[in-house]
């Protein structure tokens, strides 16, 4: 008996401690919008994706596409130290110069510019711009995935918190029943078997309550991890205490939005455009190329074995190169493969659209079923509450057995659990539908 009283006191003390910690937490209520905003600012994966997008932005320049000229500054210095032996053809006289030391030095600025190569350079530039847009899309995809994941965990936290409240209520009911049984056991109205069964039920509810504490803590830690909080055990003063379900979604609106703004679908369209640009680059080799070059050079030569002792030259030079590639042995195969790449990109895009259609139809069916189930479960909960009240009155009068009272209590808790599960399942379908249709960022508004 003493052990039972201690367990009840410990359970009640834990609830008071948690409530006190929550009450003492700084006045910083957290809504879903605030959690999402903080997570998008601090989450490490999101920050990495944003850096990758910045790299794509930095690369989308005319210089990287080859549209700008190159300008090089060059310089060189060389020496020649040796012996020269010269034999004159007319006289046969031999002249030998020993330890002759020749020097040469040069410096110059060189400009090279490809002004035309069959529009390949402009195609390169357009490709870089498209890759920049793909980087932005990739960031958007990552952010949408993150928003959907954090929103799901946010509502899971609310679900676990509501479930903990339900288990706490179950413990309260079991404790009251055990008190009644204990009093009547002592006056002889109930048998020891009734008392032992009430005690077993109370312990079972207490164990479920303690297990639910772990589930709630796990969800809280996961939320802190997603928001990149250094203290993953930080208490979260979540404002919402219910799962608000939106039951007014429209399938046609969702599907039209999917076709128009779904990030994966837009990326597939860009992949097809990139494949077409690769074909243009292959076809550009059918045109001539034009290159300009120019520069300014300075040269100095010192001779140790010549009539001329020193020579300098400097000046401007310029030229133009026009060429045409007649045959390279691989252009035909590259052209065929580029066309196949276009076809494959189109097929992947069509496959993705079909997959999205299947996914959104499956989710829509689940969403509608969950909305209907939620309405039924709310009706069931009303009936279960009334049934439990009647059972409690009869139990106090002694007209109901402990087993029947337990069944009424269990029916009430099961009804609460089913309505909670239906609410969460409906919310998950809502989040997934908004994500597929490209509207999940609405949770930030």
Coordinates of C-alpha atoms in Angstrom, one line a residue:
X1 CA 0.0 0.0 0.0
X2 CA 2.8 2.4 0.9
X3 CA 4.5 1.7 -2.4
X4 CA 1.4 2.6 -4.3
X5 CA 1.0 5.9 -2.4
X6 CA 4.6 6.8 -3.2
X7 CA 4.2 6.1 -6.9
X8 CA 1.1 8.3 -7.0
X9 CA 2.9 11.1 -5.2
X10 CA 5.9 10.8 -7.6
X11 CA 3.6 10.9 -10.6
X12 CA 1.8 13.9 -9.3
X13 CA 5.0 15.6 -8.4
X14 CA 6.4 15.1 -11.9
X15 CA 3.3 16.7 -13.4
X16 CA 3.7 19.7 -11.1
X17 CA 7.4 20.0 -11.9
X18 CA 6.8 20.0 -15.6
X19 CA 4.0 22.6 -15.2
X20 CA 6.3 24.8 -13.1
X21 CA 9.1 24.6 -15.7
X22 CA 6.7 25.6 -18.4
X23 CA 5.3 28.4 -16.3
X24 CA 8.8 29.7 -15.5
X25 CA 10.0 29.5 -19.2
X26 CA 10.6 33.0 -20.7
X27 CA 7.6 34.6 -22.3
X28 CA 8.4 33.5 -25.8
X29 CA 5.4 31.6 -27.2
X30 CA 6.2 29.7 -30.3
X31 CA 3.8 29.4 -33.2
X32 CA 4.3 27.3 -36.3
X33 CA 5.3 30.4 -38.2
X34 CA 7.9 31.4 -35.7
X35 CA 9.4 27.9 -35.6
X36 CA 9.6 27.8 -39.4
X37 CA 11.2 31.2 -39.5
X38 CA 13.8 30.3 -37.0
X39 CA 14.5 26.9 -38.6
X40 CA 15.0 28.4 -42.1
X41 CA 17.5 30.9 -40.6
X42 CA 19.5 28.4 -38.5
X43 CA 19.1 24.9 -39.9
X44 CA 22.5 23.7 -41.2
X45 CA 21.2 21.8 -44.2
X46 CA 19.3 24.9 -45.4
X47 CA 22.3 27.1 -44.9
X48 CA 24.4 24.7 -47.0
X49 CA 21.8 24.7 -49.8
X50 CA 21.8 28.5 -49.8
X51 CA 25.6 28.6 -50.1
X52 CA 25.4 26.2 -53.1
X53 CA 22.8 28.5 -54.7
X54 CA 25.2 31.4 -54.2
X55 CA 27.9 29.4 -56.0
X56 CA 25.6 29.0 -59.0
X57 CA 24.8 32.7 -58.9
X58 CA 28.6 33.5 -58.9
X59 CA 29.2 31.2 -61.9
X60 CA 26.5 32.7 -64.2
X61 CA 28.7 35.4 -65.7
X62 CA 29.7 36.3 -69.3
X63 CA 33.3 35.5 -68.4
X64 CA 32.6 32.0 -67.4
X65 CA 30.7 31.5 -70.6
X66 CA 33.7 32.7 -72.6
X67 CA 32.1 35.8 -74.0
X68 CA 34.8 38.1 -72.7
X69 CA 38.4 38.4 -74.0
X70 CA 41.4 37.1 -72.1
X71 CA 44.3 39.5 -71.3
X72 CA 47.7 38.0 -70.3
X73 CA 50.8 39.7 -69.1
X74 CA 53.9 37.7 -70.0
X75 CA 57.6 38.0 -69.4
X76 CA 60.7 35.9 -70.0
X77 CA 64.5 36.0 -69.5
X78 CA 67.1 33.6 -70.9
X79 CA 70.9 33.3 -71.2
X80 CA 73.4 31.4 -73.3
X81 CA 77.0 31.0 -72.1
X82 CA 79.3 29.0 -74.3
X83 CA 82.0 28.8 -77.0
X84 CA 81.4 29.4 -80.7
X85 CA 83.7 28.2 -83.4
X86 CA 83.1 29.6 -86.9
X87 CA 84.8 28.4 -90.2
X88 CA 84.5 30.9 -93.1
X89 CA 83.6 29.2 -96.4
X90 CA 85.7 31.4 -98.7
X91 CA 88.9 31.5 -96.8
X92 CA 88.7 28.5 -94.5
X93 CA 89.7 30.8 -91.6
X94 CA 88.6 29.6 -88.2
X95 CA 87.4 32.0 -85.5
X96 CA 86.7 30.9 -82.0
X97 CA 84.9 32.9 -79.4
X98 CA 85.1 31.6 -75.8
X99 CA 82.9 32.3 -72.8
X100 CA 80.4 34.3 -74.9
X101 CA 77.5 35.4 -72.8
X102 CA 74.2 36.2 -74.7
X103 CA 71.1 37.4 -72.9
X104 CA 67.5 37.9 -74.0
X105 CA 64.5 39.4 -72.2
X106 CA 61.0 40.0 -73.3
X107 CA 57.7 41.3 -71.9
X108 CA 54.3 41.8 -73.4
X109 CA 50.5 42.1 -73.0
X110 CA 48.4 39.6 -75.1
X111 CA 44.8 39.9 -75.9
X112 CA 42.8 37.0 -77.3
X113 CA 39.0 37.1 -78.0
X114 CA 36.8 34.6 -79.7
X115 CA 34.1 36.9 -81.2
X116 CA 32.1 34.1 -83.0
X117 CA 32.0 30.3 -82.8
X118 CA 28.6 29.4 -84.2
X119 CA 26.7 31.0 -81.2
X120 CA 28.1 28.3 -78.8
X121 CA 29.3 31.0 -76.4
X122 CA 25.9 32.6 -76.1
X123 CA 24.4 29.2 -75.6
X124 CA 27.0 28.6 -72.8
X125 CA 25.8 31.9 -71.2
X126 CA 22.2 30.9 -71.4
X127 CA 23.0 27.6 -69.9
X128 CA 24.7 29.2 -66.9
X129 CA 21.7 31.5 -66.4
X130 CA 19.5 28.4 -66.5
X131 CA 21.7 26.6 -64.0
X132 CA 21.4 29.7 -61.8
X133 CA 17.6 29.3 -61.9
X134 CA 18.0 25.6 -61.1
X135 CA 20.1 26.5 -58.1
X136 CA 17.2 28.7 -56.9
X137 CA 14.8 25.9 -57.6
X138 CA 17.0 23.5 -55.7
X139 CA 17.0 25.9 -52.7
X140 CA 13.2 26.1 -53.0
X141 CA 12.8 22.4 -53.0
X142 CA 15.0 22.0 -50.0
X143 CA 13.1 24.8 -48.1
X144 CA 9.7 23.2 -49.0
X145 CA 10.9 19.8 -47.8
X146 CA 12.1 21.4 -44.6
X147 CA 8.9 23.4 -44.0
X148 CA 6.8 20.2 -44.6
X149 CA 9.0 18.2 -42.3
X150 CA 9.1 20.8 -39.5
X151 CA 5.3 21.4 -39.8
X152 CA 4.7 17.6 -39.5
X153 CA 6.9 17.4 -36.4
X154 CA 5.3 20.5 -34.9
X155 CA 1.9 18.9 -35.2
X156 CA 3.3 15.6 -34.0
X157 CA 4.5 17.5 -30.9
X158 CA 1.0 18.8 -30.3
X159 CA -0.4 15.3 -30.9
X160 CA 2.0 13.9 -28.3
X161 CA 1.1 16.7 -25.9
X162 CA -2.6 16.0 -26.2
X163 CA -2.0 12.3 -25.9
X164 CA -0.1 13.0 -22.7
X165 CA -3.0 15.0 -21.4
X166 CA -5.4 12.1 -22.2
X167 CA -3.1 9.6 -20.4
X168 CA -3.0 12.0 -17.4
X169 CA -6.8 12.0 -17.4
X170 CA -6.8 8.2 -17.6
X171 CA -4.5 8.1 -14.5
X172 CA -6.8 10.4 -12.7
X173 CA -9.8 8.2 -13.5
X174 CA -8.0 5.1 -12.4
X175 CA -6.8 6.7 -9.2
X176 CA -10.4 7.8 -8.3
X177 CA -11.7 4.3 -9.1
X178 CA -9.0 2.8 -6.9
X179 CA -9.9 5.1 -4.1
X180 CA -13.6 4.1 -4.3
X181 CA -12.7 0.4 -4.5
X182 CA -10.3 0.7 -1.5
X183 CA -12.9 2.4 0.7
X184 CA -15.6 -0.1 -0.2
X185 CA -13.2 -3.0 0.2
X186 CA -12.6 -1.9 3.8
X187 CA -16.3 -1.8 4.6
X188 CA -16.9 -5.1 2.8
X189 CA -18.8 -4.0 -0.4
X190 CA -16.0 -5.0 -2.8
X191 CA -13.8 -8.0 -2.8
X192 CA -10.0 -8.1 -2.7
X193 CA -10.1 -9.1 -6.3
X194 CA -11.8 -5.9 -7.2
X195 CA -9.2 -3.9 -5.3
X196 CA -6.3 -5.8 -6.9
X197 CA -7.8 -5.3 -10.4
X198 CA -8.2 -1.6 -9.8
X199 CA -4.6 -1.4 -8.6
X200 CA -3.4 -3.2 -11.8
X201 CA -5.4 -0.9 -14.0
X202 CA -4.0 2.2 -12.2
X203 CA -0.4 0.9 -12.6
X204 CA -1.0 0.1 -16.3
X205 CA -2.3 3.7 -16.9
X206 CA 0.6 5.1 -14.9
X207 CA 3.1 3.2 -17.0
X208 CA 1.4 4.3 -20.3
X209 CA 1.6 7.9 -19.0
X210 CA 5.3 7.6 -18.2
X211 CA 6.0 6.1 -21.6
X212 CA 4.1 9.0 -23.3
X213 CA 6.5 11.4 -21.5
X214 CA 9.3 9.8 -23.5
X215 CA 7.4 10.2 -26.8
X216 CA 6.8 13.9 -26.0
X217 CA 10.4 14.5 -25.1
X218 CA 11.6 12.7 -28.3
X219 CA 9.4 15.0 -30.4
X220 CA 10.6 18.1 -28.5
X221 CA 14.2 17.1 -29.1
X222 CA 13.5 16.6 -32.8
X223 CA 11.9 20.0 -33.1
X224 CA 15.0 21.7 -31.4
X225 CA 17.3 19.7 -33.8
X226 CA 15.4 20.9 -36.9
X227 CA 15.6 24.5 -35.6
X228 CA 19.3 24.0 -34.9
X229 CA 19.0 25.0 -31.2
X230 CA 22.2 24.3 -29.3
X231 CA 20.2 23.0 -26.4
X232 CA 18.2 20.2 -27.9
X233 CA 16.4 19.7 -24.6
X234 CA 15.1 23.2 -24.5
X235 CA 11.5 23.5 -23.5
X236 CA 9.2 24.7 -26.3
X237 CA 6.3 27.0 -25.2
X238 CA 4.1 25.9 -28.2
X239 CA 1.0 28.1 -28.3
X240 CA -1.2 25.7 -30.2
X241 CA -3.0 23.1 -28.1
X242 CA -5.1 21.6 -30.9
X243 CA -4.5 20.3 -34.4
X244 CA -6.5 22.7 -36.6
X245 CA -7.6 20.8 -39.7
X246 CA -8.4 22.5 -43.0
X247 CA -11.3 20.7 -44.5
X248 CA -11.9 23.0 -47.5
X249 CA -9.1 22.1 -49.9
X250 CA -10.2 21.8 -53.6
X251 CA -8.7 19.1 -55.8
X252 CA -8.8 21.1 -59.1
X253 CA -7.1 24.1 -57.5
X254 CA -4.4 21.8 -56.1
X255 CA -3.8 20.0 -59.3
X256 CA -3.7 23.1 -61.5
X257 CA -1.3 24.7 -59.0
X258 CA 0.9 21.5 -59.2
X259 CA 1.2 21.8 -62.9
X260 CA 2.0 25.5 -62.7
X261 CA 4.4 25.8 -59.8
X262 CA 5.6 22.4 -58.5
X263 CA 9.3 22.8 -58.1
X264 CA 10.3 19.3 -59.3
X265 CA 8.1 19.8 -62.4
X266 CA 9.7 23.1 -63.2
X267 CA 13.2 21.6 -62.7
X268 CA 12.3 18.8 -65.2
X269 CA 11.2 21.5 -67.7
X270 CA 14.6 23.2 -67.2
X271 CA 16.4 19.9 -67.7
X272 CA 14.8 19.6 -71.1
X273 CA 15.8 23.1 -72.0
X274 CA 19.4 22.3 -70.9
X275 CA 19.4 19.3 -73.2
X276 CA 18.2 21.4 -76.1
X277 CA 21.1 23.8 -75.5
X278 CA 23.6 21.0 -75.6
X279 CA 22.3 20.1 -79.0
X280 CA 22.7 23.8 -80.1
X281 CA 26.3 23.6 -79.0
X282 CA 26.9 20.6 -81.1
X283 CA 25.3 22.2 -84.1
X284 CA 27.4 25.4 -83.6
X285 CA 30.4 23.5 -84.8
X286 CA 28.9 23.6 -88.3
X287 CA 29.7 27.3 -88.4
X288 CA 33.1 29.0 -88.8
X289 CA 34.8 30.6 -85.9
X290 CA 36.4 34.1 -85.7
X291 CA 39.1 35.0 -83.2
X292 CA 40.9 38.3 -82.6
X293 CA 44.3 38.6 -81.1
X294 CA 46.6 41.5 -80.3
X295 CA 49.2 42.8 -78.0
X296 CA 52.1 45.0 -77.1
X297 CA 55.6 43.4 -76.9
X298 CA 59.0 44.6 -75.8
X299 CA 62.2 42.6 -76.4
X300 CA 65.9 43.1 -75.4
X301 CA 68.8 41.0 -76.6
X302 CA 72.5 41.4 -75.5
X303 CA 75.1 39.5 -77.5
X304 CA 78.6 38.4 -76.4
X305 CA 79.7 36.9 -79.7
X306 CA 78.2 39.1 -82.5
X307 CA 79.0 42.2 -84.3
X308 CA 75.8 43.6 -82.7
X309 CA 76.1 44.2 -79.1
X310 CA 72.6 45.0 -78.1
X311 CA 69.2 45.0 -79.8
X312 CA 65.8 46.2 -78.6
X313 CA 62.4 46.0 -80.3
X314 CA 58.9 47.0 -79.2
X315 CA 55.5 47.8 -80.7
X316 CA 51.9 46.7 -81.2
X317 CA 50.7 43.7 -83.1
X318 CA 47.2 42.5 -84.1
X319 CA 45.7 39.7 -86.1
X320 CA 42.5 37.8 -86.8
X321 CA 42.0 34.1 -87.2
X322 CA 39.1 32.6 -89.2
X323 CA 38.6 28.9 -89.3
X324 CA 36.2 26.1 -90.0
X325 CA 36.2 22.6 -88.7
X326 CA 35.7 20.3 -91.6
X327 CA 35.6 17.0 -89.8
X328 CA 36.3 15.8 -86.3
X329 CA 35.0 12.2 -86.4
X330 CA 32.4 12.5 -83.6
X331 CA 30.0 15.3 -84.5
X332 CA 27.4 13.0 -86.0
X333 CA 27.2 10.7 -82.9
X334 CA 27.2 13.7 -80.5
X335 CA 24.3 15.2 -82.5
X336 CA 22.3 11.9 -82.3
X337 CA 23.0 11.5 -78.6
X338 CA 22.0 15.1 -77.9
X339 CA 18.6 14.5 -79.5
X340 CA 18.2 11.3 -77.5
X341 CA 19.0 13.4 -74.3
X342 CA 16.2 15.8 -75.3
X343 CA 13.8 12.9 -75.7
X344 CA 14.9 11.3 -72.4
X345 CA 14.4 14.6 -70.6
X346 CA 10.9 14.9 -72.0
X347 CA 10.1 11.4 -71.0
X348 CA 11.3 11.9 -67.5
X349 CA 9.2 15.1 -67.3
X350 CA 6.1 13.2 -68.4
X351 CA 6.9 10.4 -66.0
X352 CA 7.2 12.9 -63.2
X353 CA 3.9 14.5 -64.0
X354 CA 2.2 11.1 -64.0
X355 CA 3.8 10.2 -60.7
X356 CA 2.6 13.6 -59.2
X357 CA -0.9 12.9 -60.5
X358 CA -0.8 9.5 -58.8
X359 CA 0.5 10.9 -55.6
X360 CA -1.9 13.8 -55.4
X361 CA -4.9 11.5 -56.1
X362 CA -3.8 9.0 -53.4
X363 CA -3.3 11.8 -50.9
X364 CA -6.6 13.4 -51.9
X365 CA -8.4 10.1 -51.3
X366 CA -6.8 9.7 -47.9
X367 CA -7.5 13.3 -47.1
X368 CA -11.2 13.0 -47.9
X369 CA -11.5 9.7 -45.9
X370 CA -9.7 11.2 -42.9
X371 CA -12.0 14.3 -43.0
X372 CA -15.1 12.0 -43.0
X373 CA -13.6 9.7 -40.3
X374 CA -12.9 12.8 -38.2
X375 CA -16.5 13.8 -38.3
X376 CA -17.6 10.3 -37.3
X377 CA -15.0 10.1 -34.5
X378 CA -16.2 13.4 -33.1
X379 CA -19.7 12.0 -32.8
X380 CA -18.3 8.8 -31.2
X381 CA -16.5 10.9 -28.7
X382 CA -19.7 12.7 -27.6
X383 CA -21.3 9.3 -27.2
X384 CA -18.3 7.9 -25.3
X385 CA -18.3 10.9 -22.9
X386 CA -22.0 10.4 -22.1
X387 CA -21.5 6.7 -21.8
X388 CA -18.7 7.2 -19.3
X389 CA -20.7 9.6 -17.2
X390 CA -23.6 7.1 -17.0
X391 CA -21.2 4.3 -16.1
X392 CA -19.6 6.4 -13.4
X393 CA -23.0 7.1 -11.7
X394 CA -24.0 3.5 -11.8
X395 CA -20.5 2.4 -10.5
X396 CA -20.9 4.8 -7.5
X397 CA -24.3 3.3 -6.8
X398 CA -22.9 -0.2 -7.0
X399 CA -24.9 -1.2 -10.1
X400 CA -21.8 -1.7 -12.3
X401 CA -18.9 -4.0 -11.9
X402 CA -15.3 -2.9 -12.0
X403 CA -14.7 -4.7 -15.3
X404 CA -17.7 -2.8 -16.9
X405 CA -16.4 0.5 -15.5
X406 CA -13.0 -0.2 -16.9
X407 CA -14.5 -0.9 -20.3
X408 CA -16.4 2.4 -20.2
X409 CA -13.2 4.2 -19.3
X410 CA -11.3 2.4 -22.1
X411 CA -14.0 3.3 -24.6
X412 CA -13.7 7.0 -23.7
X413 CA -9.9 6.9 -24.0
X414 CA -10.0 5.0 -27.3
X415 CA -12.5 7.5 -28.7
X416 CA -10.1 10.3 -27.8
X417 CA -7.2 8.5 -29.3
X418 CA -9.0 7.8 -32.5
X419 CA -10.1 11.4 -33.0
X420 CA -6.5 12.5 -32.3
X421 CA -5.1 10.1 -34.8
X422 CA -7.7 11.2 -37.4
X423 CA -6.8 14.9 -36.8
X424 CA -3.1 14.2 -37.2
X425 CA -3.6 12.0 -40.3
X426 CA -5.7 14.7 -41.9
X427 CA -3.1 17.3 -41.2
X428 CA -0.4 15.2 -42.7
X429 CA -2.4 14.8 -45.9
X430 CA -3.0 18.5 -45.9
X431 CA 0.7 19.3 -45.6
X432 CA 1.6 16.8 -48.3
X433 CA -1.0 18.1 -50.7
X434 CA 0.2 21.7 -50.2
X435 CA 3.8 20.6 -50.7
X436 CA 3.0 18.8 -54.0
X437 CA 1.0 21.8 -55.2
X438 CA 3.9 24.2 -54.4
X439 CA 1.9 26.0 -51.6
X440 CA 3.5 24.6 -48.5
X441 CA 5.2 27.9 -47.9
X442 CA 1.8 29.3 -47.0
X443 CA 2.5 28.2 -43.4
X444 CA 5.0 31.0 -43.2
X445 CA 2.3 33.6 -43.8

